[in-house]
Amino acid sequence: MNLKKKVSIAVVRRLPRYYRYLADLLKMDITRISSKELSMRMGITASQIRQDLNCFGGFGQQGYGYNVELLYNEIGNILGLNNNFQAVILGAGNMGQALANYTNFEKRGFKIIGIFDVNPELIGKKIKDIEIFDIDILDEFVKKNKVDIGMLCVPFEQTPIVAERLARLGVKGLWNFSPMDLKLPYNVVIENVHLSDSLMVLGYRMNEKFKNDK
Amino acid sequence: MNLKKKVSIAVVRRLPRYYRYLADLLKMDITRISSKELSMRMGITASQIRQDLNCFGGFGQQGYGYNVELLYNEIGNILGLNNNFQAVILGAGNMGQALANYTNFEKRGFKIIGIFDVNPELIGKKIKDIEIFDIDILDEFVKKNKVDIGMLCVPFEQTPIVAERLARLGVKGLWNFSPMDLKLPYNVVIENVHLSDSLMVLGYRMNEKFKNDK
DNA sequence: TAGATTGTTAATCGATTAACAATC
DNA sequence: TAGATTGTTAATCGATTAACAATC
């Protein structure tokens, strides 16, 4: 195989969606699927599906289509769901607790091993086996344990401070829930979940769609 | 002005980001900014900024740049932050409570007027003045009040059921937090927040970035 | 006025779609 | 084998970037 070109972020962001649809198909005991049929289910073109998948390899078979289970596993591998990534949650407020309670992440290979907060009333408690620690012991904890990802659910003003602290400690991925763009002089991957941005886009799209309805 | 072409979703999704940067500038008492300087702050090209803004109108002035406050307000208008959209939260679990506690949404013109759940222990309680109602009275509530948006934080299996119920009642926007694509035979705008998708993309990007670091 | 910077057109780049030979 | 469907190349479409005349 020749040198692959870097896979575009547009393709990467579609992978989890493929993964979900394939999981559904598996659940329905469907063993094979053509790009055509999948395209109709997903509302994208068959061409795009074949192009996307071929960024990573030829997982299909002419005349047959794709084996659902095989493709599901392949995409799981591509997404690195077997990485055994370990994460900590920063901030045990509602958002932090919501993330801690999600069972989905562990299923996808992301293990949450600790939650950190400043509130003495929360410290020592557990959420689903995951202990809430005093944020004062964060450095110590990160040095002792393998921490790949920090999930940032602290208040707005604290976010850049905690982010920088984690990056300095060598944490390689930050999942940022604050409505700001983090700029860090470290080698770290940042993925944002900008809830209010998303809500504003919803509002815009509603306006567009219904602007003629009086 | 001639007939405008539909603004692409790529542009729309950048608007909230412009809005955040302009809010920052305002806070710093910066009154004017050129596309060049903004481009350096945001890490995008000046050309893109000018193109994006010109989808909506000529807000700048040759030789001067853009007036920060004016542009901030214009983008707010474009995003429809003066729409007085009213929303209900479906599901008073951690995610629902997290959304209810966010003060940001109200600042952006989205008012949450009710939370709905099945849990008798939660019904009747309040979160920041917002009452938690029995989901049995949802239909009644939506008919009595102006409800533009439903924020779906119910368990996975319930999501399509509640979504369909809201759409049937005439709710025009759904903000979906479940890891599924909703397909509804109604005229409704759906904006997804797929947390596990986002986390998987983070994992992928971390693998890509650090794959050579052993 | 001279300098700065926009609005806008043109050029480039990249992503999506179409087409089809290869092949199961 | 004949039919189906992939992998892949080519064509198209759309988004980003560059360039520059207009103008504050």
PDB file of N, CA, C and O in Angstrom, chain B residues 52-76:
ATOM      1  N   ASP B  52     -17.287  35.540   5.526  1.00  0.00           N
ATOM      2  CA  ASP B  52     -18.365  35.085   6.415  1.00  0.00           C
ATOM      3  C   ASP B  52     -19.309  36.236   6.739  1.00  0.00           C
ATOM      4  O   ASP B  52     -20.529  36.119   6.600  1.00  0.00           O
ATOM      5  N   LEU B  53     -18.730  37.341   7.173  1.00  0.00           N
ATOM      6  CA  LEU B  53     -19.565  38.466   7.587  1.00  0.00           C
ATOM      7  C   LEU B  53     -20.376  39.016   6.420  1.00  0.00           C
ATOM      8  O   LEU B  53     -21.523  39.442   6.578  1.00  0.00           O
ATOM      9  N   ASN B  54     -19.769  38.996   5.230  1.00  0.00           N
ATOM     10  CA  ASN B  54     -20.468  39.550   4.080  1.00  0.00           C
ATOM     11  C   ASN B  54     -21.611  38.685   3.577  1.00  0.00           C
ATOM     12  O   ASN B  54     -22.350  39.106   2.682  1.00  0.00           O
ATOM     13  N   CYS B  55     -21.751  37.501   4.147  1.00  0.00           N
ATOM     14  CA  CYS B  55     -22.972  36.738   3.875  1.00  0.00           C
ATOM     15  C   CYS B  55     -24.185  37.461   4.438  1.00  0.00           C
ATOM     16  O   CYS B  55     -25.311  37.259   3.998  1.00  0.00           O
ATOM     17  N   PHE B  56     -23.964  38.290   5.432  1.00  0.00           N
ATOM     18  CA  PHE B  56     -25.084  38.891   6.156  1.00  0.00           C
ATOM     19  C   PHE B  56     -25.183  40.402   5.964  1.00  0.00           C
ATOM     20  O   PHE B  56     -26.211  40.999   6.230  1.00  0.00           O
ATOM     21  N   GLY B  57     -24.102  41.004   5.502  1.00  0.00           N
ATOM     22  CA  GLY B  57     -24.141  42.451   5.297  1.00  0.00           C
ATOM     23  C   GLY B  57     -22.751  43.049   5.444  1.00  0.00           C
ATOM     24  O   GLY B  57     -21.821  42.399   5.901  1.00  0.00           O
ATOM     25  N   GLY B  58     -22.651  44.300   5.022  1.00  0.00           N
ATOM     26  CA  GLY B  58     -21.363  44.986   5.124  1.00  0.00           C
ATOM     27  C   GLY B  58     -21.286  45.719   6.452  1.00  0.00           C
ATOM     28  O   GLY B  58     -21.729  46.851   6.584  1.00  0.00           O
ATOM     29  N   PHE B  59     -20.709  45.056   7.439  1.00  0.00           N
ATOM     30  CA  PHE B  59     -20.696  45.620   8.787  1.00  0.00           C
ATOM     31  C   PHE B  59     -19.439  46.444   9.061  1.00  0.00           C
ATOM     32  O   PHE B  59     -19.316  47.072  10.095  1.00  0.00           O
ATOM     33  N   GLY B  60     -18.500  46.404   8.125  1.00  0.00           N
ATOM     34  CA  GLY B  60     -17.230  47.087   8.352  1.00  0.00           C
ATOM     35  C   GLY B  60     -17.148  48.402   7.590  1.00  0.00           C
ATOM     36  O   GLY B  60     -18.106  48.852   6.971  1.00  0.00           O
ATOM     37  N   GLN B  61     -15.982  48.981   7.682  1.00  0.00           N
ATOM     38  CA  GLN B  61     -15.766  50.260   7.029  1.00  0.00           C
ATOM     39  C   GLN B  61     -14.318  50.249   6.514  1.00  0.00           C
ATOM     40  O   GLN B  61     -13.400  49.955   7.270  1.00  0.00           O
ATOM     41  N   GLN B  62     -14.168  50.592   5.238  1.00  0.00           N
ATOM     42  CA  GLN B  62     -12.816  50.585   4.676  1.00  0.00           C
ATOM     43  C   GLN B  62     -11.902  51.509   5.471  1.00  0.00           C
ATOM     44  O   GLN B  62     -12.300  52.579   5.886  1.00  0.00           O
ATOM     45  N   GLY B  63     -10.713  51.057   5.666  1.00  0.00           N
ATOM     46  CA  GLY B  63      -9.736  51.884   6.371  1.00  0.00           C
ATOM     47  C   GLY B  63      -9.861  51.874   7.872  1.00  0.00           C
ATOM     48  O   GLY B  63      -8.964  52.306   8.588  1.00  0.00           O
ATOM     49  N   TYR B  64     -10.989  51.357   8.370  1.00  0.00           N
ATOM     50  CA  TYR B  64     -11.268  51.410   9.807  1.00  0.00           C
ATOM     51  C   TYR B  64     -11.344  50.018  10.416  1.00  0.00           C
ATOM     52  O   TYR B  64     -10.731  49.732  11.439  1.00  0.00           O
ATOM     53  N   GLY B  65     -12.050  49.152   9.744  1.00  0.00           N
ATOM     54  CA  GLY B  65     -12.280  47.822  10.294  1.00  0.00           C
ATOM     55  C   GLY B  65     -13.722  47.684  10.751  1.00  0.00           C
ATOM     56  O   GLY B  65     -14.630  48.234  10.147  1.00  0.00           O
ATOM     57  N   TYR B  66     -13.905  46.962  11.829  1.00  0.00           N
ATOM     58  CA  TYR B  66     -15.254  46.732  12.350  1.00  0.00           C
ATOM     59  C   TYR B  66     -15.389  47.353  13.734  1.00  0.00           C
ATOM     60  O   TYR B  66     -14.473  47.254  14.559  1.00  0.00           O
ATOM     61  N   ASN B  67     -16.535  47.951  13.971  1.00  0.00           N
ATOM     62  CA  ASN B  67     -16.843  48.408  15.315  1.00  0.00           C
ATOM     63  C   ASN B  67     -17.277  47.189  16.127  1.00  0.00           C
ATOM     64  O   ASN B  67     -18.202  46.479  15.744  1.00  0.00           O
ATOM     65  N   VAL B  68     -16.583  46.933  17.223  1.00  0.00           N
ATOM     66  CA  VAL B  68     -16.778  45.688  17.965  1.00  0.00           C
ATOM     67  C   VAL B  68     -18.210  45.560  18.474  1.00  0.00           C
ATOM     68  O   VAL B  68     -18.868  44.536  18.275  1.00  0.00           O
ATOM     69  N   GLU B  69     -18.689  46.622  19.101  1.00  0.00           N
ATOM     70  CA  GLU B  69     -20.024  46.529  19.699  1.00  0.00           C
ATOM     71  C   GLU B  69     -21.104  46.340  18.635  1.00  0.00           C
ATOM     72  O   GLU B  69     -21.996  45.507  18.777  1.00  0.00           O
ATOM     73  N   LEU B  70     -20.971  47.105  17.551  1.00  0.00           N
ATOM     74  CA  LEU B  70     -21.933  46.975  16.458  1.00  0.00           C
ATOM     75  C   LEU B  70     -21.930  45.552  15.892  1.00  0.00           C
ATOM     76  O   LEU B  70     -22.979  44.928  15.727  1.00  0.00           O
ATOM     77  N   LEU B  71     -20.739  45.045  15.647  1.00  0.00           N
ATOM     78  CA  LEU B  71     -20.641  43.711  15.052  1.00  0.00           C
ATOM     79  C   LEU B  71     -21.174  42.649  16.010  1.00  0.00           C
ATOM     80  O   LEU B  71     -21.892  41.721  15.605  1.00  0.00           O
ATOM     81  N   TYR B  72     -20.854  42.825  17.283  1.00  0.00           N
ATOM     82  CA  TYR B  72     -21.367  41.911  18.314  1.00  0.00           C
ATOM     83  C   TYR B  72     -22.893  41.867  18.279  1.00  0.00           C
ATOM     84  O   TYR B  72     -23.500  40.795  18.250  1.00  0.00           O
ATOM     85  N   ASN B  73     -23.492  43.048  18.235  1.00  0.00           N
ATOM     86  CA  ASN B  73     -24.950  43.089  18.206  1.00  0.00           C
ATOM     87  C   ASN B  73     -25.524  42.519  16.925  1.00  0.00           C
ATOM     88  O   ASN B  73     -26.538  41.822  16.942  1.00  0.00           O
ATOM     89  N   GLU B  74     -24.855  42.803  15.805  1.00  0.00           N
ATOM     90  CA  GLU B  74     -25.328  42.281  14.530  1.00  0.00           C
ATOM     91  C   GLU B  74     -25.332  40.753  14.541  1.00  0.00           C
ATOM     92  O   GLU B  74     -26.297  40.114  14.112  1.00  0.00           O
ATOM     93  N   ILE B  75     -24.238  40.184  15.024  1.00  0.00           N
ATOM     94  CA  ILE B  75     -24.157  38.714  15.031  1.00  0.00           C
ATOM     95  C   ILE B  75     -25.187  38.146  15.996  1.00  0.00           C
ATOM     96  O   ILE B  75     -25.824  37.126  15.715  1.00  0.00           O
ATOM     97  N   GLY B  76     -25.384  38.820  17.108  1.00  0.00           N
ATOM     98  CA  GLY B  76     -26.452  38.413  18.025  1.00  0.00           C
ATOM     99  C   GLY B  76     -27.803  38.377  17.323  1.00  0.00           C
ATOM    100  O   GLY B  76     -28.572  37.421  17.462  1.00  0.00           O
TER     101      GLY B  76
END
